C-alpha cells in the first residue's frame, strides 16, 4: 500500500491553468490542510510539454460540475512532475497526466493515468466522496462522545467512538474519532503511570486502588486492559496479599467499632467473631477479642444483641414459611411459623402468629 509521504519540501509551480478550480501548488501545506479539514486530496501531476495535460486543463477541469466538486469536496493540488521528482519517484508514476485521489491521511484511494473526460472524473470524485462521507449516525455518535469526554465519562465516550470506527474507514468524522480516542488513551496512560510508580515504591494498596479506578473510568481502552493485567500480577504478589489481608482487618475493625458506637451490638459481635477467627494473628484480631469481652460483660448490650438476633431469626422463619407455601408444602410452612411464634420476644411475633392462624384456617387440599 503506497501512502503519500507526510512532508516534502516542494517547489511551487507558477500560475494556475484552470482559473475556476482553486488549485494549490505546494504539496506539504496541502497535506496539512487536508488533515485539518478532513477533505480528500486530488493531486494532478502534469508537465509543460504534456499535450493531454493541457487538454485536461481546458476541458475536464473547466467543467462546472467538476469544478464545483473539487472546490467544495476536495483539496485540489496541481504539481509539476519535472519539479517534484522525489514525489514522482515515491509514487512510482509512469507518465502524465496522472491524477491521484487520496484520503485526508494520505492513503491513496485511486490513481487515474492519462486523459480522463469530465463525466468519468466526476464519477470517480463522487465515488471517493461517498466513501469518505460522514453518515448522520456517526456524526451524532462522535458529537455525543465529545460531550461525554467533557463530562469525564470516558468509558461511554470510548464506547461511542469505537462504534464510529468499527468499519476501520477513513471518513473525516472517523479521523476525528481516532484523535479523540488517542486523547482518552493518553489520559488513561497518565493514571497507569501513577499506579506503576506506587507499585515500584511498594505502595500496593494505592497502586491497586488506582488500577481498579482506571479499569472503571477508562473501560474499553487498551490502557484499561493493560491495567487489568498489572492488577492480576499484583494480586499474586505475596507482599500484596499480606497488605490486602492487613487492610481488610483494619477496615473490619473500624466497622466493628462504628457498630459499637451506634449500638448495633449484634453486627459488632459478628464482625469481631470473624476477626478473632480469621485474623487472630494480627493486632486487629486481638482487639476484636477485647470488644467481644466488653459486650459479653455488659448485660444491657448483650440483651440488645440477643433481641436483634431474635428479630432476625423470627423474620427468617416467616420468610421460609412463605417459600414452603409457594411450593405447596403447608405442613412445612406451619412448622416454620411455629418456630417463629416460639420466639416471643421478637417484634415479628404477632405477624408470625396471625399468619399461622390464617394458614391453619385454610381448608386442606384434596390428596
PDB file of C-alpha atoms in Angstrom, residues 73-359:
ATOM      1  CA  UNK A  73     -15.311  18.466  -1.511  1.00  0.00           C
ATOM      2  CA  UNK A  74     -11.563  18.196  -2.229  1.00  0.00           C
ATOM      3  CA  UNK A  75      -8.225  19.895  -1.770  1.00  0.00           C
ATOM      4  CA  UNK A  76      -7.090  20.208  -5.430  1.00  0.00           C
ATOM      5  CA  UNK A  77      -3.318  20.335  -5.896  1.00  0.00           C
ATOM      6  CA  UNK A  78      -1.539  20.873  -9.222  1.00  0.00           C
ATOM      7  CA  UNK A  79       2.073  19.647  -9.295  1.00  0.00           C
ATOM      8  CA  UNK A  80       4.782  19.788 -11.976  1.00  0.00           C
ATOM      9  CA  UNK A  81       6.230  16.315 -12.451  1.00  0.00           C
ATOM     10  CA  UNK A  82       9.575  17.731 -13.593  1.00  0.00           C
ATOM     11  CA  UNK A  83       9.985  19.689 -10.391  1.00  0.00           C
ATOM     12  CA  UNK A  84       8.552  17.157  -7.927  1.00  0.00           C
ATOM     13  CA  UNK A  85      10.884  14.297  -8.819  1.00  0.00           C
ATOM     14  CA  UNK A  86      11.146  12.921  -5.301  1.00  0.00           C
ATOM     15  CA  UNK A  87       7.388  12.693  -5.007  1.00  0.00           C
ATOM     16  CA  UNK A  88       7.059  11.236  -8.515  1.00  0.00           C
ATOM     17  CA  UNK A  89       9.599   8.538  -7.645  1.00  0.00           C
ATOM     18  CA  UNK A  90       7.897   7.772  -4.336  1.00  0.00           C
ATOM     19  CA  UNK A  91       4.542   7.346  -6.053  1.00  0.00           C
ATOM     20  CA  UNK A  92       6.091   5.433  -8.957  1.00  0.00           C
ATOM     21  CA  UNK A  93       4.322   7.492 -11.577  1.00  0.00           C
ATOM     22  CA  UNK A  94       4.680   6.141 -15.133  1.00  0.00           C
ATOM     23  CA  UNK A  95       3.503   9.093 -17.216  1.00  0.00           C
ATOM     24  CA  UNK A  96       1.482  12.289 -17.497  1.00  0.00           C
ATOM     25  CA  UNK A  97      -1.113  13.346 -16.784  1.00  0.00           C
ATOM     26  CA  UNK A  98      -1.664  11.292 -13.637  1.00  0.00           C
ATOM     27  CA  UNK A  99      -4.373  12.126 -11.130  1.00  0.00           C
ATOM     28  CA  UNK A 100      -4.203  10.707  -7.617  1.00  0.00           C
ATOM     29  CA  UNK A 101      -7.154  10.797  -5.253  1.00  0.00           C
ATOM     30  CA  UNK A 102      -6.075  10.389  -1.632  1.00  0.00           C
ATOM     31  CA  UNK A 103      -7.751  10.341   1.754  1.00  0.00           C
ATOM     32  CA  UNK A 104      -7.049  13.140   4.252  1.00  0.00           C
ATOM     33  CA  UNK A 105      -4.479  10.924   5.983  1.00  0.00           C
ATOM     34  CA  UNK A 106      -2.582  10.398   2.703  1.00  0.00           C
ATOM     35  CA  UNK A 107      -3.902   6.928   1.918  1.00  0.00           C
ATOM     36  CA  UNK A 108      -4.155   6.604  -1.871  1.00  0.00           C
ATOM     37  CA  UNK A 109      -7.681   5.718  -2.981  1.00  0.00           C
ATOM     38  CA  UNK A 110      -7.481   5.947  -6.770  1.00  0.00           C
ATOM     39  CA  UNK A 111      -4.888   6.539  -9.476  1.00  0.00           C
ATOM     40  CA  UNK A 112      -6.029   7.763 -12.890  1.00  0.00           C
ATOM     41  CA  UNK A 113      -3.403   7.633 -15.624  1.00  0.00           C
ATOM     42  CA  UNK A 114      -3.797   9.576 -18.856  1.00  0.00           C
ATOM     43  CA  UNK A 115      -6.518  11.859 -20.026  1.00  0.00           C
ATOM     44  CA  UNK A 116      -9.988  11.485 -18.441  1.00  0.00           C
ATOM     45  CA  UNK A 117     -13.112  13.300 -19.552  1.00  0.00           C
ATOM     46  CA  UNK A 118     -15.350  15.274 -17.205  1.00  0.00           C
ATOM     47  CA  UNK A 119     -18.051  12.615 -16.860  1.00  0.00           C
ATOM     48  CA  UNK A 120     -15.609   9.871 -15.863  1.00  0.00           C
ATOM     49  CA  UNK A 121     -13.716  12.106 -13.447  1.00  0.00           C
ATOM     50  CA  UNK A 122     -16.937  13.317 -11.923  1.00  0.00           C
ATOM     51  CA  UNK A 123     -17.956   9.701 -11.308  1.00  0.00           C
ATOM     52  CA  UNK A 124     -14.613   8.971  -9.637  1.00  0.00           C
ATOM     53  CA  UNK A 125     -14.903  12.058  -7.471  1.00  0.00           C
ATOM     54  CA  UNK A 126     -18.418  11.104  -6.410  1.00  0.00           C
ATOM     55  CA  UNK A 127     -17.273   7.591  -5.503  1.00  0.00           C
ATOM     56  CA  UNK A 128     -14.455   8.899  -3.316  1.00  0.00           C
ATOM     57  CA  UNK A 129     -16.716  11.477  -1.677  1.00  0.00           C
ATOM     58  CA  UNK A 130     -19.284   8.805  -0.887  1.00  0.00           C
ATOM     59  CA  UNK A 131     -16.621   6.560   0.622  1.00  0.00           C
ATOM     60  CA  UNK A 132     -15.406   9.431   2.813  1.00  0.00           C
ATOM     61  CA  UNK A 133     -18.781  10.984   3.629  1.00  0.00           C
ATOM     62  CA  UNK A 134     -19.948  11.295   7.229  1.00  0.00           C
ATOM     63  CA  UNK A 135     -23.173   9.363   7.942  1.00  0.00           C
ATOM     64  CA  UNK A 136     -25.524  11.188  10.290  1.00  0.00           C
ATOM     65  CA  UNK A 137     -25.344   8.467  12.942  1.00  0.00           C
ATOM     66  CA  UNK A 138     -21.543   8.683  13.004  1.00  0.00           C
ATOM     67  CA  UNK A 139     -21.636  12.458  13.420  1.00  0.00           C
ATOM     68  CA  UNK A 140     -24.146  12.155  16.265  1.00  0.00           C
ATOM     69  CA  UNK A 141     -22.119   9.436  17.991  1.00  0.00           C
ATOM     70  CA  UNK A 142     -18.888  11.413  17.653  1.00  0.00           C
ATOM     71  CA  UNK A 143     -20.531  14.574  18.995  1.00  0.00           C
ATOM     72  CA  UNK A 144     -22.078  12.662  21.895  1.00  0.00           C
ATOM     73  CA  UNK A 145     -18.628  11.197  22.624  1.00  0.00           C
ATOM     74  CA  UNK A 146     -17.248  14.738  22.809  1.00  0.00           C
ATOM     75  CA  UNK A 147     -19.898  15.686  25.370  1.00  0.00           C
ATOM     76  CA  UNK A 148     -19.155  12.543  27.371  1.00  0.00           C
ATOM     77  CA  UNK A 149     -15.447  13.395  27.397  1.00  0.00           C
ATOM     78  CA  UNK A 150     -16.198  16.901  28.629  1.00  0.00           C
ATOM     79  CA  UNK A 151     -18.270  15.386  31.455  1.00  0.00           C
ATOM     80  CA  UNK A 152     -15.477  12.957  32.373  1.00  0.00           C
ATOM     81  CA  UNK A 153     -17.452   9.897  31.243  1.00  0.00           C
ATOM     82  CA  UNK A 154     -14.569   8.365  29.312  1.00  0.00           C
ATOM     83  CA  UNK A 155     -15.994   4.837  29.304  1.00  0.00           C
ATOM     84  CA  UNK A 156     -19.110   5.987  27.439  1.00  0.00           C
ATOM     85  CA  UNK A 157     -17.030   8.177  25.113  1.00  0.00           C
ATOM     86  CA  UNK A 158     -14.810   5.202  24.278  1.00  0.00           C
ATOM     87  CA  UNK A 159     -17.803   3.002  23.517  1.00  0.00           C
ATOM     88  CA  UNK A 160     -19.291   5.629  21.171  1.00  0.00           C
ATOM     89  CA  UNK A 161     -16.001   6.307  19.397  1.00  0.00           C
ATOM     90  CA  UNK A 162     -15.315   2.608  18.850  1.00  0.00           C
ATOM     91  CA  UNK A 163     -18.735   2.255  17.228  1.00  0.00           C
ATOM     92  CA  UNK A 164     -17.784   5.062  14.813  1.00  0.00           C
ATOM     93  CA  UNK A 165     -14.508   3.294  13.959  1.00  0.00           C
ATOM     94  CA  UNK A 166     -15.942  -0.203  13.634  1.00  0.00           C
ATOM     95  CA  UNK A 167     -15.571  -0.417   9.834  1.00  0.00           C
ATOM     96  CA  UNK A 168     -11.997   0.989  10.002  1.00  0.00           C
ATOM     97  CA  UNK A 169     -12.906   3.674   7.458  1.00  0.00           C
ATOM     98  CA  UNK A 170     -11.126   6.947   6.758  1.00  0.00           C
ATOM     99  CA  UNK A 171     -14.040   9.379   6.818  1.00  0.00           C
ATOM    100  CA  UNK A 172     -13.324  12.802   8.335  1.00  0.00           C
ATOM    101  CA  UNK A 173     -15.507  12.006  11.318  1.00  0.00           C
ATOM    102  CA  UNK A 174     -13.522   8.812  11.840  1.00  0.00           C
ATOM    103  CA  UNK A 175     -10.223  10.685  11.745  1.00  0.00           C
ATOM    104  CA  UNK A 176     -11.576  12.970  14.451  1.00  0.00           C
ATOM    105  CA  UNK A 177     -12.816   9.962  16.417  1.00  0.00           C
ATOM    106  CA  UNK A 178      -9.328   8.427  16.310  1.00  0.00           C
ATOM    107  CA  UNK A 179      -7.842  11.645  17.656  1.00  0.00           C
ATOM    108  CA  UNK A 180     -10.367  11.656  20.492  1.00  0.00           C
ATOM    109  CA  UNK A 181      -9.571   8.043  21.336  1.00  0.00           C
ATOM    110  CA  UNK A 182      -5.883   8.910  21.432  1.00  0.00           C
ATOM    111  CA  UNK A 183      -6.641  11.727  23.894  1.00  0.00           C
ATOM    112  CA  UNK A 184      -8.521   9.290  26.137  1.00  0.00           C
ATOM    113  CA  UNK A 185      -5.714   6.742  25.937  1.00  0.00           C
ATOM    114  CA  UNK A 186      -3.192   9.433  26.900  1.00  0.00           C
ATOM    115  CA  UNK A 187      -5.229  10.365  29.979  1.00  0.00           C
ATOM    116  CA  UNK A 188      -5.523   6.710  30.930  1.00  0.00           C
ATOM    117  CA  UNK A 189      -1.788   6.235  30.429  1.00  0.00           C
ATOM    118  CA  UNK A 190      -1.088   9.005  32.941  1.00  0.00           C
ATOM    119  CA  UNK A 191      -3.156   7.207  35.576  1.00  0.00           C
ATOM    120  CA  UNK A 192      -1.484   3.895  34.723  1.00  0.00           C
ATOM    121  CA  UNK A 193       1.920   5.517  35.094  1.00  0.00           C
ATOM    122  CA  UNK A 194       0.999   6.795  38.574  1.00  0.00           C
ATOM    123  CA  UNK A 195      -0.190   3.324  39.583  1.00  0.00           C
ATOM    124  CA  UNK A 196       3.085   1.792  38.396  1.00  0.00           C
ATOM    125  CA  UNK A 197       5.027   4.340  40.414  1.00  0.00           C
ATOM    126  CA  UNK A 198       3.057   3.359  43.529  1.00  0.00           C
ATOM    127  CA  UNK A 199       3.802  -0.302  42.828  1.00  0.00           C
ATOM    128  CA  UNK A 200       7.520   0.417  42.398  1.00  0.00           C
ATOM    129  CA  UNK A 201       7.511   2.115  45.815  1.00  0.00           C
ATOM    130  CA  UNK A 202       5.677  -0.959  47.203  1.00  0.00           C
ATOM    131  CA  UNK A 203       2.596   1.175  47.893  1.00  0.00           C
ATOM    132  CA  UNK A 204       0.455  -1.682  46.716  1.00  0.00           C
ATOM    133  CA  UNK A 205      -2.850  -0.533  48.180  1.00  0.00           C
ATOM    134  CA  UNK A 206      -2.606   2.806  46.373  1.00  0.00           C
ATOM    135  CA  UNK A 207      -1.474   1.076  43.178  1.00  0.00           C
ATOM    136  CA  UNK A 208      -4.387  -1.356  43.184  1.00  0.00           C
ATOM    137  CA  UNK A 209      -6.912   1.345  44.013  1.00  0.00           C
ATOM    138  CA  UNK A 210      -5.629   3.406  41.092  1.00  0.00           C
ATOM    139  CA  UNK A 211      -5.739   0.430  38.728  1.00  0.00           C
ATOM    140  CA  UNK A 212      -9.280  -0.505  39.753  1.00  0.00           C
ATOM    141  CA  UNK A 213     -10.386   3.102  39.222  1.00  0.00           C
ATOM    142  CA  UNK A 214      -8.670   3.167  35.821  1.00  0.00           C
ATOM    143  CA  UNK A 215     -10.444  -0.010  34.702  1.00  0.00           C
ATOM    144  CA  UNK A 216     -13.822   1.524  35.503  1.00  0.00           C
ATOM    145  CA  UNK A 217     -13.208   5.064  34.310  1.00  0.00           C
ATOM    146  CA  UNK A 218     -11.481   4.123  31.048  1.00  0.00           C
ATOM    147  CA  UNK A 219     -13.306   0.888  30.285  1.00  0.00           C
ATOM    148  CA  UNK A 220     -12.890  -0.175  26.665  1.00  0.00           C
ATOM    149  CA  UNK A 221      -9.428   1.334  26.203  1.00  0.00           C
ATOM    150  CA  UNK A 222      -6.221  -0.583  25.605  1.00  0.00           C
ATOM    151  CA  UNK A 223      -4.799   1.045  28.719  1.00  0.00           C
ATOM    152  CA  UNK A 224      -7.632  -0.406  30.802  1.00  0.00           C
ATOM    153  CA  UNK A 225      -6.665  -3.868  29.517  1.00  0.00           C
ATOM    154  CA  UNK A 226      -3.042  -3.191  30.479  1.00  0.00           C
ATOM    155  CA  UNK A 227      -4.241  -2.096  33.925  1.00  0.00           C
ATOM    156  CA  UNK A 228      -6.183  -5.342  34.335  1.00  0.00           C
ATOM    157  CA  UNK A 229      -3.053  -7.371  33.562  1.00  0.00           C
ATOM    158  CA  UNK A 230      -0.963  -5.398  36.051  1.00  0.00           C
ATOM    159  CA  UNK A 231      -3.702  -5.737  38.671  1.00  0.00           C
ATOM    160  CA  UNK A 232      -3.734  -9.503  38.196  1.00  0.00           C
ATOM    161  CA  UNK A 233       0.050  -9.613  38.586  1.00  0.00           C
ATOM    162  CA  UNK A 234      -0.065  -7.567  41.774  1.00  0.00           C
ATOM    163  CA  UNK A 235      -2.830  -9.745  43.198  1.00  0.00           C
ATOM    164  CA  UNK A 236      -0.470 -12.754  43.019  1.00  0.00           C
ATOM    165  CA  UNK A 237       2.331 -10.913  44.789  1.00  0.00           C
ATOM    166  CA  UNK A 238       2.801 -12.315  48.363  1.00  0.00           C
ATOM    167  CA  UNK A 239       3.514  -8.835  49.706  1.00  0.00           C
ATOM    168  CA  UNK A 240       0.317  -7.541  48.138  1.00  0.00           C
ATOM    169  CA  UNK A 241      -1.717 -10.410  49.612  1.00  0.00           C
ATOM    170  CA  UNK A 242      -0.282  -9.622  53.036  1.00  0.00           C
ATOM    171  CA  UNK A 243      -1.080  -5.938  52.689  1.00  0.00           C
ATOM    172  CA  UNK A 244      -4.611  -6.699  51.456  1.00  0.00           C
ATOM    173  CA  UNK A 245      -5.251  -9.020  54.396  1.00  0.00           C
ATOM    174  CA  UNK A 246      -3.985  -6.426  56.828  1.00  0.00           C
ATOM    175  CA  UNK A 247      -6.037  -3.722  55.148  1.00  0.00           C
ATOM    176  CA  UNK A 248      -9.189  -5.856  55.314  1.00  0.00           C
ATOM    177  CA  UNK A 249      -8.642  -6.456  59.030  1.00  0.00           C
ATOM    178  CA  UNK A 250      -8.183  -2.732  59.671  1.00  0.00           C
ATOM    179  CA  UNK A 251     -11.371  -1.880  57.760  1.00  0.00           C
ATOM    180  CA  UNK A 252     -13.390  -4.601  59.518  1.00  0.00           C
ATOM    181  CA  UNK A 253     -12.216  -3.479  62.953  1.00  0.00           C
ATOM    182  CA  UNK A 254     -13.110   0.121  62.120  1.00  0.00           C
ATOM    183  CA  UNK A 255     -16.605  -1.010  61.139  1.00  0.00           C
ATOM    184  CA  UNK A 256     -16.930  -3.054  64.331  1.00  0.00           C
ATOM    185  CA  UNK A 257     -16.034  -0.003  66.418  1.00  0.00           C
ATOM    186  CA  UNK A 258     -18.568   2.044  64.450  1.00  0.00           C
ATOM    187  CA  UNK A 259     -21.219  -0.620  65.149  1.00  0.00           C
ATOM    188  CA  UNK A 260     -20.392  -0.424  68.865  1.00  0.00           C
ATOM    189  CA  UNK A 261     -20.753   3.373  68.913  1.00  0.00           C
ATOM    190  CA  UNK A 262     -24.063   3.154  67.044  1.00  0.00           C
ATOM    191  CA  UNK A 263     -25.290   0.385  69.381  1.00  0.00           C
ATOM    192  CA  UNK A 264     -25.513  -2.205  66.603  1.00  0.00           C
ATOM    193  CA  UNK A 265     -24.291  -4.833  69.022  1.00  0.00           C
ATOM    194  CA  UNK A 266     -25.159  -7.944  67.030  1.00  0.00           C
ATOM    195  CA  UNK A 267     -23.344  -6.661  63.936  1.00  0.00           C
ATOM    196  CA  UNK A 268     -20.396  -5.755  66.135  1.00  0.00           C
ATOM    197  CA  UNK A 269     -20.351  -9.282  67.583  1.00  0.00           C
ATOM    198  CA  UNK A 270     -20.465 -10.819  64.086  1.00  0.00           C
ATOM    199  CA  UNK A 271     -17.542  -8.745  62.822  1.00  0.00           C
ATOM    200  CA  UNK A 272     -15.450  -9.294  65.915  1.00  0.00           C
ATOM    201  CA  UNK A 273     -16.044 -13.048  65.689  1.00  0.00           C
ATOM    202  CA  UNK A 274     -14.770 -13.061  62.095  1.00  0.00           C
ATOM    203  CA  UNK A 275     -11.724 -11.019  63.087  1.00  0.00           C
ATOM    204  CA  UNK A 276     -10.928 -13.293  66.019  1.00  0.00           C
ATOM    205  CA  UNK A 277     -11.314 -16.432  63.888  1.00  0.00           C
ATOM    206  CA  UNK A 278      -9.585 -15.402  60.634  1.00  0.00           C
ATOM    207  CA  UNK A 279      -7.247 -12.603  61.743  1.00  0.00           C
ATOM    208  CA  UNK A 280      -6.206 -13.826  65.168  1.00  0.00           C
ATOM    209  CA  UNK A 281      -2.528 -13.427  64.289  1.00  0.00           C
ATOM    210  CA  UNK A 282      -2.980  -9.689  63.640  1.00  0.00           C
ATOM    211  CA  UNK A 283      -3.399  -6.879  66.193  1.00  0.00           C
ATOM    212  CA  UNK A 284      -6.929  -6.324  64.889  1.00  0.00           C
ATOM    213  CA  UNK A 285      -7.862  -9.881  65.885  1.00  0.00           C
ATOM    214  CA  UNK A 286      -6.663  -9.317  69.430  1.00  0.00           C
ATOM    215  CA  UNK A 287      -8.538  -6.004  69.602  1.00  0.00           C
ATOM    216  CA  UNK A 288     -11.710  -7.734  68.365  1.00  0.00           C
ATOM    217  CA  UNK A 289     -11.498 -10.224  71.264  1.00  0.00           C
ATOM    218  CA  UNK A 290     -11.374  -7.313  73.724  1.00  0.00           C
ATOM    219  CA  UNK A 291     -14.515  -5.785  72.167  1.00  0.00           C
ATOM    220  CA  UNK A 292     -16.295  -9.163  72.401  1.00  0.00           C
ATOM    221  CA  UNK A 293     -15.398  -9.385  76.082  1.00  0.00           C
ATOM    222  CA  UNK A 294     -16.769  -5.861  76.615  1.00  0.00           C
ATOM    223  CA  UNK A 295     -20.120  -6.786  75.080  1.00  0.00           C
ATOM    224  CA  UNK A 296     -20.390 -10.059  76.972  1.00  0.00           C
ATOM    225  CA  UNK A 297     -19.611  -8.261  80.238  1.00  0.00           C
ATOM    226  CA  UNK A 298     -22.374  -5.693  79.699  1.00  0.00           C
ATOM    227  CA  UNK A 299     -25.855  -7.198  80.241  1.00  0.00           C
ATOM    228  CA  UNK A 300     -27.672  -4.333  78.513  1.00  0.00           C
ATOM    229  CA  UNK A 301     -25.509  -4.652  75.391  1.00  0.00           C
ATOM    230  CA  UNK A 302     -25.815  -8.421  75.406  1.00  0.00           C
ATOM    231  CA  UNK A 303     -29.589  -8.204  75.823  1.00  0.00           C
ATOM    232  CA  UNK A 304     -29.830  -5.801  72.873  1.00  0.00           C
ATOM    233  CA  UNK A 305     -27.753  -8.169  70.740  1.00  0.00           C
ATOM    234  CA  UNK A 306     -29.958 -11.177  71.598  1.00  0.00           C
ATOM    235  CA  UNK A 307     -33.128  -9.201  70.865  1.00  0.00           C
ATOM    236  CA  UNK A 308     -31.770  -8.224  67.449  1.00  0.00           C
ATOM    237  CA  UNK A 309     -30.852 -11.845  66.826  1.00  0.00           C
ATOM    238  CA  UNK A 310     -34.369 -12.955  67.845  1.00  0.00           C
ATOM    239  CA  UNK A 311     -35.941 -10.428  65.462  1.00  0.00           C
ATOM    240  CA  UNK A 312     -33.710 -11.595  62.639  1.00  0.00           C
ATOM    241  CA  UNK A 313     -34.399 -15.284  63.285  1.00  0.00           C
ATOM    242  CA  UNK A 314     -38.166 -14.791  63.549  1.00  0.00           C
ATOM    243  CA  UNK A 315     -38.200 -12.800  60.319  1.00  0.00           C
ATOM    244  CA  UNK A 316     -36.281 -15.545  58.550  1.00  0.00           C
ATOM    245  CA  UNK A 317     -38.694 -18.250  59.747  1.00  0.00           C
ATOM    246  CA  UNK A 318     -41.631 -16.207  58.391  1.00  0.00           C
ATOM    247  CA  UNK A 319     -39.878 -15.858  55.036  1.00  0.00           C
ATOM    248  CA  UNK A 320     -39.158 -19.588  54.996  1.00  0.00           C
ATOM    249  CA  UNK A 321     -42.836 -20.321  55.649  1.00  0.00           C
ATOM    250  CA  UNK A 322     -43.860 -18.280  52.611  1.00  0.00           C
ATOM    251  CA  UNK A 323     -41.420 -20.222  50.466  1.00  0.00           C
ATOM    252  CA  UNK A 324     -42.997 -23.514  51.608  1.00  0.00           C
ATOM    253  CA  UNK A 325     -46.484 -22.151  50.869  1.00  0.00           C
ATOM    254  CA  UNK A 326     -45.474 -21.262  47.313  1.00  0.00           C
ATOM    255  CA  UNK A 327     -44.078 -24.759  46.859  1.00  0.00           C
ATOM    256  CA  UNK A 328     -47.318 -26.385  48.052  1.00  0.00           C
ATOM    257  CA  UNK A 329     -45.937 -27.586  51.413  1.00  0.00           C
ATOM    258  CA  UNK A 330     -48.365 -26.154  54.030  1.00  0.00           C
ATOM    259  CA  UNK A 331     -47.173 -28.578  56.706  1.00  0.00           C
ATOM    260  CA  UNK A 332     -43.592 -27.358  56.459  1.00  0.00           C
ATOM    261  CA  UNK A 333     -44.867 -23.773  56.374  1.00  0.00           C
ATOM    262  CA  UNK A 334     -46.779 -24.335  59.669  1.00  0.00           C
ATOM    263  CA  UNK A 335     -43.681 -25.858  61.215  1.00  0.00           C
ATOM    264  CA  UNK A 336     -41.625 -22.766  60.295  1.00  0.00           C
ATOM    265  CA  UNK A 337     -44.276 -20.408  61.705  1.00  0.00           C
ATOM    266  CA  UNK A 338     -44.500 -22.402  64.946  1.00  0.00           C
ATOM    267  CA  UNK A 339     -40.759 -21.909  65.350  1.00  0.00           C
ATOM    268  CA  UNK A 340     -41.277 -18.191  64.713  1.00  0.00           C
ATOM    269  CA  UNK A 341     -44.024 -17.777  67.340  1.00  0.00           C
ATOM    270  CA  UNK A 342     -41.837 -19.630  69.823  1.00  0.00           C
ATOM    271  CA  UNK A 343     -39.573 -16.559  69.777  1.00  0.00           C
ATOM    272  CA  UNK A 344     -41.926 -14.444  71.903  1.00  0.00           C
ATOM    273  CA  UNK A 345     -39.597 -11.537  72.411  1.00  0.00           C
ATOM    274  CA  UNK A 346     -39.392 -10.755  68.714  1.00  0.00           C
ATOM    275  CA  UNK A 347     -41.005  -7.713  67.108  1.00  0.00           C
ATOM    276  CA  UNK A 348     -42.280 -10.092  64.413  1.00  0.00           C
ATOM    277  CA  UNK A 349     -44.014 -12.433  66.887  1.00  0.00           C
ATOM    278  CA  UNK A 350     -47.532 -11.102  66.242  1.00  0.00           C
ATOM    279  CA  UNK A 351     -47.119 -11.217  62.449  1.00  0.00           C
ATOM    280  CA  UNK A 352     -45.977 -14.845  62.703  1.00  0.00           C
ATOM    281  CA  UNK A 353     -48.934 -15.751  64.972  1.00  0.00           C
ATOM    282  CA  UNK A 354     -51.517 -14.173  62.657  1.00  0.00           C
ATOM    283  CA  UNK A 355     -50.035 -15.866  59.589  1.00  0.00           C
ATOM    284  CA  UNK A 356     -50.066 -19.234  61.395  1.00  0.00           C
ATOM    285  CA  UNK A 357     -53.786 -18.830  62.242  1.00  0.00           C
ATOM    286  CA  UNK A 358     -54.543 -17.946  58.608  1.00  0.00           C
ATOM    287  CA  UNK A 359     -52.666 -20.969  57.353  1.00  0.00           C
TER     288      UNK A 359
END
